[in-house]
CSV table of C-alpha atoms and ligand atoms in Angstrom, one decimal:
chain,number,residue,atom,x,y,z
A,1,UNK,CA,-12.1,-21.8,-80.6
A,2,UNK,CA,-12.3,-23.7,-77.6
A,3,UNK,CA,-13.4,-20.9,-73.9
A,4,UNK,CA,-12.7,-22.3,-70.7
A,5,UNK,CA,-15.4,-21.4,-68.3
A,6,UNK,CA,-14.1,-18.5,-67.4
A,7,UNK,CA,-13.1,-17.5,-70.4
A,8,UNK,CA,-16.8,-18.1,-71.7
A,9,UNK,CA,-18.3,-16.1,-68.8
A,10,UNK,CA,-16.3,-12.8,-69.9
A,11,UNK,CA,-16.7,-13.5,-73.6
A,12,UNK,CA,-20.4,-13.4,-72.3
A,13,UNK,CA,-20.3,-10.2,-70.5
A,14,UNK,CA,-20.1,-11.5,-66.8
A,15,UNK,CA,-16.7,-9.3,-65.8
A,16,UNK,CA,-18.1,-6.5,-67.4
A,17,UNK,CA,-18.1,-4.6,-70.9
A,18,UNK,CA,-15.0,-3.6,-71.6
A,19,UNK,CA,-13.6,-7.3,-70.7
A,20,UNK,CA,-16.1,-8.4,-73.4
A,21,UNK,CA,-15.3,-6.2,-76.1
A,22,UNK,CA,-11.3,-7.3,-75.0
A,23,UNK,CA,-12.3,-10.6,-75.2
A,24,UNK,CA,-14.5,-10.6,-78.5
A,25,UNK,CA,-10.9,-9.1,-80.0
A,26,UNK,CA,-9.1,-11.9,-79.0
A,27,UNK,CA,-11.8,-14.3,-80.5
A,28,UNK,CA,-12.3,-13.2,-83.4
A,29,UNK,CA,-8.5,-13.5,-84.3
A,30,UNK,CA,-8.4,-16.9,-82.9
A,31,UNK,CA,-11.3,-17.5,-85.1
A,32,UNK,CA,-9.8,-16.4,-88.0
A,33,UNK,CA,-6.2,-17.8,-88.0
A,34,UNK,CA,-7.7,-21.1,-86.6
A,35,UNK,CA,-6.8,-21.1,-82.7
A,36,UNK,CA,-7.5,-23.9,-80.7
A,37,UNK,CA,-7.3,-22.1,-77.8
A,38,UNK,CA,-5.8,-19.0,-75.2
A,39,UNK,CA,-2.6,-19.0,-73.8
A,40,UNK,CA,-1.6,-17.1,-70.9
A,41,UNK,CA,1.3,-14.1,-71.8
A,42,UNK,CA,3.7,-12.9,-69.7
A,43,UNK,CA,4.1,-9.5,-70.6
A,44,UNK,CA,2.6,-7.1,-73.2
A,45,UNK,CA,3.8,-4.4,-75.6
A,46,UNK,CA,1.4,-1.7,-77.1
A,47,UNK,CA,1.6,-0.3,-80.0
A,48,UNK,CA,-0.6,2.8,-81.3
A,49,UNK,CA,0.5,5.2,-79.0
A,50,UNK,CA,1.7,8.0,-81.0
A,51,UNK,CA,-1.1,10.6,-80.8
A,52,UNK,CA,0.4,11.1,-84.9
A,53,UNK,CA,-0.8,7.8,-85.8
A,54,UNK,CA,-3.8,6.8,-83.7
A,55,UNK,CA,-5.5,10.2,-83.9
A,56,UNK,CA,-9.1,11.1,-82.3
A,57,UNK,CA,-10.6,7.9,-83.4
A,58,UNK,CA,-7.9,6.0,-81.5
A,59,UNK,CA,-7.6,8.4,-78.2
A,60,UNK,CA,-11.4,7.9,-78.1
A,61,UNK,CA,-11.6,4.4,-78.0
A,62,UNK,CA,-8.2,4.1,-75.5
A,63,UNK,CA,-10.2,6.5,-73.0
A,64,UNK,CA,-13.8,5.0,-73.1
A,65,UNK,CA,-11.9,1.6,-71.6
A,66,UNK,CA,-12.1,0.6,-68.4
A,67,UNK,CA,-10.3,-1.9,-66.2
A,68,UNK,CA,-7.0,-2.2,-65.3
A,69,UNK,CA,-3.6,-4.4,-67.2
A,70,UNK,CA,-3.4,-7.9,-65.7
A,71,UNK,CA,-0.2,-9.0,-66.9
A,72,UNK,CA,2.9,-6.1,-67.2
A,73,UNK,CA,2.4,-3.9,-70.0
A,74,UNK,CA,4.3,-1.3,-71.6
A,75,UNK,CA,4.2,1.2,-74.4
A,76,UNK,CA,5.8,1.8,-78.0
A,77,UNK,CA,7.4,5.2,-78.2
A,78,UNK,CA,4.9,8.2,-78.5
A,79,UNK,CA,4.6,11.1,-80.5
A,80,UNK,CA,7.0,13.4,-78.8
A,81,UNK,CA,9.3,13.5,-75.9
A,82,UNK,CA,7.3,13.5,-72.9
A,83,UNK,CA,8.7,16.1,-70.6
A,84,UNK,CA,10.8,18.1,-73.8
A,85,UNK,CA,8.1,18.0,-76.6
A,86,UNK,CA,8.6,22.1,-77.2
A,87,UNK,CA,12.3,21.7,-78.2
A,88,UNK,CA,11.2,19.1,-80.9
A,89,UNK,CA,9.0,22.0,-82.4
A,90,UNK,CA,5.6,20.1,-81.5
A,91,UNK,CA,3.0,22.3,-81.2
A,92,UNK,CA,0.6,22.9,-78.0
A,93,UNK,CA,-2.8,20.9,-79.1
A,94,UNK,CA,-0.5,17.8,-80.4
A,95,UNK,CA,0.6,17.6,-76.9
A,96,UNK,CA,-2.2,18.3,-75.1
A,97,UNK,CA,-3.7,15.4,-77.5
A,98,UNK,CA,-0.7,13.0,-76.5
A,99,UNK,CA,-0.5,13.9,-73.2
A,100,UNK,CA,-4.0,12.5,-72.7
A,101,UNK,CA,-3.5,9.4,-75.3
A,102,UNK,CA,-1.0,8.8,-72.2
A,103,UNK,CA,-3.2,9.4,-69.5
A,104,UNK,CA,-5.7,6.9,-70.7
A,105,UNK,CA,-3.8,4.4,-70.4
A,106,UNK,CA,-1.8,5.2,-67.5
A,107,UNK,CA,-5.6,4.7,-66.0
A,108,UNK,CA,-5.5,1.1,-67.4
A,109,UNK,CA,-2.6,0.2,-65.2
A,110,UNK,CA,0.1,0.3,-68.2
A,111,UNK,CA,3.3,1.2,-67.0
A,112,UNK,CA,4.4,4.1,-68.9
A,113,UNK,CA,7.5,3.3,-70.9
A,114,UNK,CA,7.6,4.8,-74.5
A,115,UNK,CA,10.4,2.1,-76.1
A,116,UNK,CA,10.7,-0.8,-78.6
A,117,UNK,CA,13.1,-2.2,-76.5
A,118,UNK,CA,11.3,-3.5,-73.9
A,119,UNK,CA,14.0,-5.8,-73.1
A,120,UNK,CA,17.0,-3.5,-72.7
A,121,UNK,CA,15.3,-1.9,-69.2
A,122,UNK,CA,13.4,-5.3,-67.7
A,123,UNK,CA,14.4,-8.4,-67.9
A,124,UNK,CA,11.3,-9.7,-66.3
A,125,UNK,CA,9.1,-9.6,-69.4
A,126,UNK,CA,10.6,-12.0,-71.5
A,127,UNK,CA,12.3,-15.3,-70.9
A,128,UNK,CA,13.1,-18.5,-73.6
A,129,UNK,CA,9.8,-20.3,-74.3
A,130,UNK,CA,7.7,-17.6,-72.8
A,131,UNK,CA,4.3,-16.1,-74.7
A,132,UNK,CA,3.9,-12.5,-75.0
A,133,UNK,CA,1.9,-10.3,-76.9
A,134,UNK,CA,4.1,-7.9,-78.5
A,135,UNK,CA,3.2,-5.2,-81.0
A,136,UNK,CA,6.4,-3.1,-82.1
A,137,UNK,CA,8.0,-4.8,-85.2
A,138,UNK,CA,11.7,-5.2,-83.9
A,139,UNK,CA,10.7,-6.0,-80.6
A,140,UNK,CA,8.7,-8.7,-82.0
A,141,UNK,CA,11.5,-10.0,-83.9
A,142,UNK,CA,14.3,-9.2,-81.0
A,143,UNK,CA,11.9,-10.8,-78.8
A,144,UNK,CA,11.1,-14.4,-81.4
A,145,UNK,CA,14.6,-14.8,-82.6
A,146,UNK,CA,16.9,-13.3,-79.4
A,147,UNK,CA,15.2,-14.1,-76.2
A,148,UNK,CA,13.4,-17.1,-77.9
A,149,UNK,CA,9.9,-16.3,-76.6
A,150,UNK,CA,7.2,-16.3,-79.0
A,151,UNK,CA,4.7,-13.6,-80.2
A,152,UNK,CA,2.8,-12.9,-83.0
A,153,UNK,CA,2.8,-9.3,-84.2
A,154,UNK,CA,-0.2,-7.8,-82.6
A,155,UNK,CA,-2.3,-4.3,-83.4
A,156,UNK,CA,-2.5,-1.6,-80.9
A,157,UNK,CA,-6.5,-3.3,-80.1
A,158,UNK,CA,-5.4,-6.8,-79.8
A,159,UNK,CA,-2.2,-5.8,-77.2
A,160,UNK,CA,-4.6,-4.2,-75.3
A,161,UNK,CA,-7.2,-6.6,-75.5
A,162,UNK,CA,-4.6,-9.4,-74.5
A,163,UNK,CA,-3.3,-7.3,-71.5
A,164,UNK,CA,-6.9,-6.8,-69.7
A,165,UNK,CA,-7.7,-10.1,-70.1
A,166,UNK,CA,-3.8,-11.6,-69.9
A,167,UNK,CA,-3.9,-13.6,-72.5
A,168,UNK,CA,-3.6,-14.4,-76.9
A,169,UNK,CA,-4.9,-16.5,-79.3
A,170,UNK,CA,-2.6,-19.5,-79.0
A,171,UNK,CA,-1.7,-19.4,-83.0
A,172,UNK,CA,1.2,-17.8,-85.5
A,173,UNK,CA,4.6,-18.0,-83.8
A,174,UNK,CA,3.4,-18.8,-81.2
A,175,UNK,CA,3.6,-22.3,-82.2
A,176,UNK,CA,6.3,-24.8,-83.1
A,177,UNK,CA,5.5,-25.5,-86.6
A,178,UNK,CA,5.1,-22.1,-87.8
A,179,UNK,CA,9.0,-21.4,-86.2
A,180,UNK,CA,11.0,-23.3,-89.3
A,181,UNK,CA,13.0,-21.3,-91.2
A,182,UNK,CA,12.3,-21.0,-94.6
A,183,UNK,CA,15.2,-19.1,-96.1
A,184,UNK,CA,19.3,-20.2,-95.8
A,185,UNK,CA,21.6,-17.0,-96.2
A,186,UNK,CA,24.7,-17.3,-95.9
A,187,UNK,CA,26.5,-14.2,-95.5
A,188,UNK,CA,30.1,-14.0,-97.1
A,189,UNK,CA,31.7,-10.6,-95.1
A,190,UNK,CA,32.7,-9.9,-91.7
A,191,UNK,CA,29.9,-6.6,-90.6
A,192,UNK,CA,29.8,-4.8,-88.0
A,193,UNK,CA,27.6,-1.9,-86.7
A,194,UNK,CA,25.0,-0.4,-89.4
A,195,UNK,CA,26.0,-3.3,-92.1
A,196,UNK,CA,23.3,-5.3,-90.3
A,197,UNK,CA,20.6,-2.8,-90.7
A,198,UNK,CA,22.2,-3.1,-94.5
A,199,UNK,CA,21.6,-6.2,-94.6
A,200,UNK,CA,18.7,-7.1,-92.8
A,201,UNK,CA,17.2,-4.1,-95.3
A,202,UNK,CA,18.1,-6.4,-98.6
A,203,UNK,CA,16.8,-9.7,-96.4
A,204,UNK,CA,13.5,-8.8,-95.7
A,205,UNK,CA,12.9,-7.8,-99.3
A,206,UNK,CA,13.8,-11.0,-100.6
A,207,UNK,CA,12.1,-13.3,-97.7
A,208,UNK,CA,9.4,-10.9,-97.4
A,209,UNK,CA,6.9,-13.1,-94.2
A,210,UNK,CA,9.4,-16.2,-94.4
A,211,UNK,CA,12.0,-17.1,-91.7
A,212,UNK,CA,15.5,-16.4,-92.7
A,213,UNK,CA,18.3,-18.7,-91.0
A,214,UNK,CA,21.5,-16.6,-91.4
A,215,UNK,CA,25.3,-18.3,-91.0
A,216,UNK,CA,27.2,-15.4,-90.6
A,217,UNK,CA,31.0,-15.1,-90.0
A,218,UNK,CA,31.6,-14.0,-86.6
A,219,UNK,CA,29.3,-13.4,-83.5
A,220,UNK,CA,26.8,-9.9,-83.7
A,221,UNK,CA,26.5,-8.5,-80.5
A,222,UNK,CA,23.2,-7.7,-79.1
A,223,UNK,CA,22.8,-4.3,-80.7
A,224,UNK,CA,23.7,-5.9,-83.9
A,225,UNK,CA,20.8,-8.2,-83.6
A,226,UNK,CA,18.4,-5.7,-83.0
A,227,UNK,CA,19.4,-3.6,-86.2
A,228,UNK,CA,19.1,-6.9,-88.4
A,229,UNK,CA,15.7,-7.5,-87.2
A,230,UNK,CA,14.3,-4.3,-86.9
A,231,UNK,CA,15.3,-3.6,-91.0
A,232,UNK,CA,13.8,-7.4,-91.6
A,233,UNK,CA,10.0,-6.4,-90.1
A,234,UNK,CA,10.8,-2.8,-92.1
A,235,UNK,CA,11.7,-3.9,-95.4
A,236,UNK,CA,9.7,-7.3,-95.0
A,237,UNK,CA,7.7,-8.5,-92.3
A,238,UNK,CA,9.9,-11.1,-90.4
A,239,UNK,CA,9.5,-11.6,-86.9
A,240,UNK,CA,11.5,-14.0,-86.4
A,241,UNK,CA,14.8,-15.5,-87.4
A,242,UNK,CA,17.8,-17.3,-86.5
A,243,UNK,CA,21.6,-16.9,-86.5
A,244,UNK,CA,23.4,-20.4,-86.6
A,245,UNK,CA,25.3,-20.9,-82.9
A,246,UNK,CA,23.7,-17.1,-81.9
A,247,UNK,CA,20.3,-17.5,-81.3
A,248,UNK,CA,18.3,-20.3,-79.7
A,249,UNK,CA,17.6,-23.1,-82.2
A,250,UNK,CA,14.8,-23.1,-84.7
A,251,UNK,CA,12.3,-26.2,-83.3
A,252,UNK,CA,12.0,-29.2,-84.9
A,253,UNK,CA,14.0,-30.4,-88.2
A,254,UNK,CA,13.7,-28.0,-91.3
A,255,UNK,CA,14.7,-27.6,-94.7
A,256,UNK,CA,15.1,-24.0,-96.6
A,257,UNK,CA,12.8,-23.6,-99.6
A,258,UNK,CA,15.3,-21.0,-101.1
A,259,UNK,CA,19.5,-20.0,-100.3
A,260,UNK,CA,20.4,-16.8,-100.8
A,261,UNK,CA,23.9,-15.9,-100.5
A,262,UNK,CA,25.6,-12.0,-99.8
A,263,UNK,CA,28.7,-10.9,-99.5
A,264,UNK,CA,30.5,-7.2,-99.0
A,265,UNK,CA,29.6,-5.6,-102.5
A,266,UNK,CA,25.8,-5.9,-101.6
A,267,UNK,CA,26.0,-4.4,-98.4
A,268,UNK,CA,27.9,-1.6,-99.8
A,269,UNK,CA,25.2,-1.1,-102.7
A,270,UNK,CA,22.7,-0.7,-99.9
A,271,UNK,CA,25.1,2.5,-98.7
A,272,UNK,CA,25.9,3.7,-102.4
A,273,UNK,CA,22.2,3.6,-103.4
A,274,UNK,CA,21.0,5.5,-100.3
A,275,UNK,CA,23.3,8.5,-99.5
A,276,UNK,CA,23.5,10.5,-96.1
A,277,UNK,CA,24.9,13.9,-98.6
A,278,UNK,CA,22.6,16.3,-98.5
A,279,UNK,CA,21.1,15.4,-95.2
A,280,UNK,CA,19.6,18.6,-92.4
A,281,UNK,CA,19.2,16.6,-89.6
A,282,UNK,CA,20.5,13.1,-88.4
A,283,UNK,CA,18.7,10.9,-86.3
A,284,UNK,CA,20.5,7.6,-84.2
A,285,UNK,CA,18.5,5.2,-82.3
A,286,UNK,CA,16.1,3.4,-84.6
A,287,UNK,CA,15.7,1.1,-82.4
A,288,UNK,CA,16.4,3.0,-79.1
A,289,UNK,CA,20.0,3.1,-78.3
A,290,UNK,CA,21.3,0.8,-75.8
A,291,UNK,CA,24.1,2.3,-73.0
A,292,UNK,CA,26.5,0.9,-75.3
A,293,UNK,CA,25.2,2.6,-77.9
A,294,UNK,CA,25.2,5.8,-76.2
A,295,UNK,CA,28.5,5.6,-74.8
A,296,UNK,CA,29.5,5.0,-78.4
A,297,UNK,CA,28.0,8.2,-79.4
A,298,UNK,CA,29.1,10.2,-76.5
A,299,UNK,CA,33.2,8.8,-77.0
A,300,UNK,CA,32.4,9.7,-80.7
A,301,UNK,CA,31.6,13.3,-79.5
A,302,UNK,CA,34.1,14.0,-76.9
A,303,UNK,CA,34.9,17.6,-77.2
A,304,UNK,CA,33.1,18.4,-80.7
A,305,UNK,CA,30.4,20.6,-81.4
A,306,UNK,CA,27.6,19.6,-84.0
A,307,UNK,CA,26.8,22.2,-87.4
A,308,UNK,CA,23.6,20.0,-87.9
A,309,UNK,CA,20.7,18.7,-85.9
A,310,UNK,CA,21.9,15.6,-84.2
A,311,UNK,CA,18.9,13.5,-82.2
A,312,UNK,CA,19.4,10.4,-80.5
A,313,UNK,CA,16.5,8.4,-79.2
A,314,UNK,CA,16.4,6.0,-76.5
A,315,UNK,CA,14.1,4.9,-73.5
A,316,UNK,CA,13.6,7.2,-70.4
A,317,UNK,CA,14.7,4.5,-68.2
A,318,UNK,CA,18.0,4.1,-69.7
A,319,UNK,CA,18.7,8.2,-70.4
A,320,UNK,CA,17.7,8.4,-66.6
A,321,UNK,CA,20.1,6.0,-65.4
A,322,UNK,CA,23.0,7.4,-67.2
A,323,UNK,CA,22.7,11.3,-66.7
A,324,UNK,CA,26.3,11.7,-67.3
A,325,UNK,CA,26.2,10.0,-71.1
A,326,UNK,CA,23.3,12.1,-71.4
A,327,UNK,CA,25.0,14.9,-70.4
A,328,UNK,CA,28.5,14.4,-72.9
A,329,UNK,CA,25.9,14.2,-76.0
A,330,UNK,CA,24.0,17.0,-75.4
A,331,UNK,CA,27.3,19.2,-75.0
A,332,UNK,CA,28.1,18.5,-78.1
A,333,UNK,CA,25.0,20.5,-79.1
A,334,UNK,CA,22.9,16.7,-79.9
A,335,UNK,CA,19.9,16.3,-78.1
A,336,UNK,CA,19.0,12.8,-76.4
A,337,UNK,CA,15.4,12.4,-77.0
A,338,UNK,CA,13.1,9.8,-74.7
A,339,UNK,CA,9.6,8.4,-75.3
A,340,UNK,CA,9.1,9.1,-78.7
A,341,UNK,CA,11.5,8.6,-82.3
A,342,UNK,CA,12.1,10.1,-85.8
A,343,UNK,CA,9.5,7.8,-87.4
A,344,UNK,CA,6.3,8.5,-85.2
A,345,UNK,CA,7.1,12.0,-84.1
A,346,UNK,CA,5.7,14.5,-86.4
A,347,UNK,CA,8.6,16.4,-85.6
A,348,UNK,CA,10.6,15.4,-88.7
A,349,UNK,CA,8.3,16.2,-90.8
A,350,UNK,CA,10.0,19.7,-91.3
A,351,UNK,CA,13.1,18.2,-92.6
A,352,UNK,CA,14.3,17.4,-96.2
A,353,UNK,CA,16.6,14.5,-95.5
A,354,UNK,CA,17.8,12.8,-92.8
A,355,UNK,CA,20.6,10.5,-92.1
A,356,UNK,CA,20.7,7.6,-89.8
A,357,UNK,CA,22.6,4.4,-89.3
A,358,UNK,CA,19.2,2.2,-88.9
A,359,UNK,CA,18.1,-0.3,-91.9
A,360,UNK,CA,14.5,0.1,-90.6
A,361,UNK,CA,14.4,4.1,-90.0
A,362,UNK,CA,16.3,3.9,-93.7
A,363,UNK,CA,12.3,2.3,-95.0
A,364,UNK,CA,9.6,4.2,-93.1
A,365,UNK,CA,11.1,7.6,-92.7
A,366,UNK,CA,10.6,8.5,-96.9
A,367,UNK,CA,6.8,6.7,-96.1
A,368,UNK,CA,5.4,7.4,-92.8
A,369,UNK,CA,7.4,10.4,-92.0
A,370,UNK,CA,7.4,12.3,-95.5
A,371,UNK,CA,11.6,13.2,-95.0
A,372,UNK,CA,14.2,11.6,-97.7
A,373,UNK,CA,16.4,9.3,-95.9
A,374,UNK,CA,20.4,8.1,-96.5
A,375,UNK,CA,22.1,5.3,-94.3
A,376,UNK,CA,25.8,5.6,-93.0
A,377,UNK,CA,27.7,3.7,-90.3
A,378,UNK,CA,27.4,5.2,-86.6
A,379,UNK,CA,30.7,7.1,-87.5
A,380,UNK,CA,29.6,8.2,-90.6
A,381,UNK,CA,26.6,9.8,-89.0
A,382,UNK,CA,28.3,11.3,-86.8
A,383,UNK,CA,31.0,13.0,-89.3
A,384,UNK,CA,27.7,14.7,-91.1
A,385,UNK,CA,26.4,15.9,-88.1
A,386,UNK,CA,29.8,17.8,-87.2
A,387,UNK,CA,29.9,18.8,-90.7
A,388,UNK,CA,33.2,16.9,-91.6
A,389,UNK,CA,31.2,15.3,-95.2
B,401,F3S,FE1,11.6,2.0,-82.6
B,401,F3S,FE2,10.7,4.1,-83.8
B,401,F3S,FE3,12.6,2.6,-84.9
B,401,F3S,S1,9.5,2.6,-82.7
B,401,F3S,S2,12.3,0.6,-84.1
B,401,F3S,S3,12.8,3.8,-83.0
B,401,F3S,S4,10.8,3.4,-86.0
């Protein structure tokens, strides 16, 4: 792979050690997915920052950095909540052990947001056209397919690596020719709300890596989006795709290897084959809720009290700015959690089932958390939790 000067002198230890371990990172995946070069990014996202996932090995290697971010660079959600870890049930050494995971990087100059969405509290990190170096598998697809930047899927190491030294292996999705679709599907129902977490859940098992171009009748808002790709990277690994007159135009003519066509009786399946009954807690916010999202929840609410544990995750940012939405969940008994989420918080591990509206929380919670999971729309969720079903 071609070095500038520069980029030679740090690969050869001139800026210091840890820019050359950075830098080795950064060459050695050039190397192997045969980059011609760097690229500058604008922003960065980090994954492995739950303390439940990264663990002493990772903590270790965080803190014996040194240096400081050069681009802006923010986190994917943590183990716990922050500030409200003991009313999640986490225990004292967890959080001293997070707390510290935090600290270490704080001391790198990352700016410490916990969220995989990025891009619903700045909108100075990504822009149409712009690289990044994104790690969180919906951001990385909201951020390909919505905003029309371009990232690869990066590791925890390789985030980092790219926001010390401020920039990726120019390779993946990050250019042109790897940003065809691959897959037509044409979607025969009007959905709304969770349906696209259905259906991006039954997408991303057929298309698997590929790059699904969907014609879809009507326009999903934003949130929608999100919930289609987030269930896509889950049940697949697509990071990016396209809706036809939504989302900024795939480069370049293209032709789909495969069609696939859906229509309401699928989507339902999804629902029919994965149950909320049964369910002890229920968990919204997979990915973090927008305001809309909350204001949903909180209008869904109004003046109702909650039999079962209802959490709803979003970023601290946006729970911050809107202390009174805040405020009409948690009187219904719910509690708004920040920083962290139900899939790498070890804080649902003491549940049997939970229900959520999210495709992706719908794949990883049975693996990576241990807890049974069923899918229901927002309203639907929200009937269990009052115990109405
Ligand atoms: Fe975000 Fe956690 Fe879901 S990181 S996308 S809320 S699994």
């Amino acid at each position: 792979m071609y070095l500038s000067r520069e980029e030679e002198g740090i690969y050869q230890g001139e800026r210091g050690e840890t820019l050359r371990r950075m830098m080795e990172i950064l060459v050695a995946l050039g190397d192997i997915y045969g980059a011609e070069r760097l690229v500058p990014v604008r922003s960065v996202q980090i994954a492995g920052v739950s303390y439940k996932n990264i663990g002493e090995a990772g903590l270790e290697w965080i803190s014996d950095l040194q240096g400081r971010v050069v681009v802006p660079s923010i986190l994917n959600p943590a183990g716990m909540d922050l500030c409200r870890w003991k009313e999640m049930g986490i225990g004292e050494e967890f959080a001293r052990r997070q707390q510290e995971t935090i600290e270490a990087y704080r001391r790198l100059g990352v700016t410490i947001d916990c969220t995989c969405t990025p891009y619903q509290i700045y909108d100075n990190l990504a822009s149409l056209g712009d690289h990044l170096a994104w790690s969180e598998s919906s951001a990385v697809s909201y951020a390909n397919s919505v905003i029309g930047a371009r990232t690869n899927r990066e590791g925890g190491p390789s985030a980092l690596a790219a926001a010390l030294v401020g920039k990726t292996a120019l390779y993946g999705y990050h250019l042109d020719e790897n940003r065809r679709p691959t897959h037509l599907v044409e979607v025969e129902a009007n959905l709304r709300g969770s349906d696209f977490g259905a259906l991006g859940f039954l997408v991303g098992r057929i298309v698997k890596d590929g790059i699904p171009f969907f014609r879809l009748q009507g326009a999903p808002s934003r949130d929608e989006l999100k919930a289609l790709g987030a269930a896509m990277a889950a049940s697949g690994s697509v990071a990016l795709y396209y809706v036809e007159n939504v989302t900024p135009e795939p480069p370049g003519p293209w032709q789909a290897e495969e069609m696939i066509r859906l229509g309401r009786k699928e989507i339902d399946e999804v629902y029919l084959k994965y149950p909320g009954s049964g369910a002890d807690v229920v968990a919204l916010g997979c990915p973090h809720c927008s305001v809309e999202e909350l204001q949903a929840i909180a209008r869904l609410l109004q003046g109702q009290k909650v039999k079962k544990e209802l959490w709803v995750c979003t970023a601290r940012k946006i729970a911050d700015a809107n202390p009174d939405l805040v405020a009409a969940i948690e009187d219904s008994g719910a509690r708004v959690f920040c920083d962290t989420c139900m899939v790498v918080s070890p804080a649902t591990e003491g549940f049997a089932k939970m229900m959520t509206s999210s495709g992706k929380a719908l794949v990883y919670l049975p693996g990576l958390g241990g807890v049974a999971a069923g899918l229901g729309s927002l309203e639907e969720c929200i009937d269990v939790a009052l115990g109405r079903s």
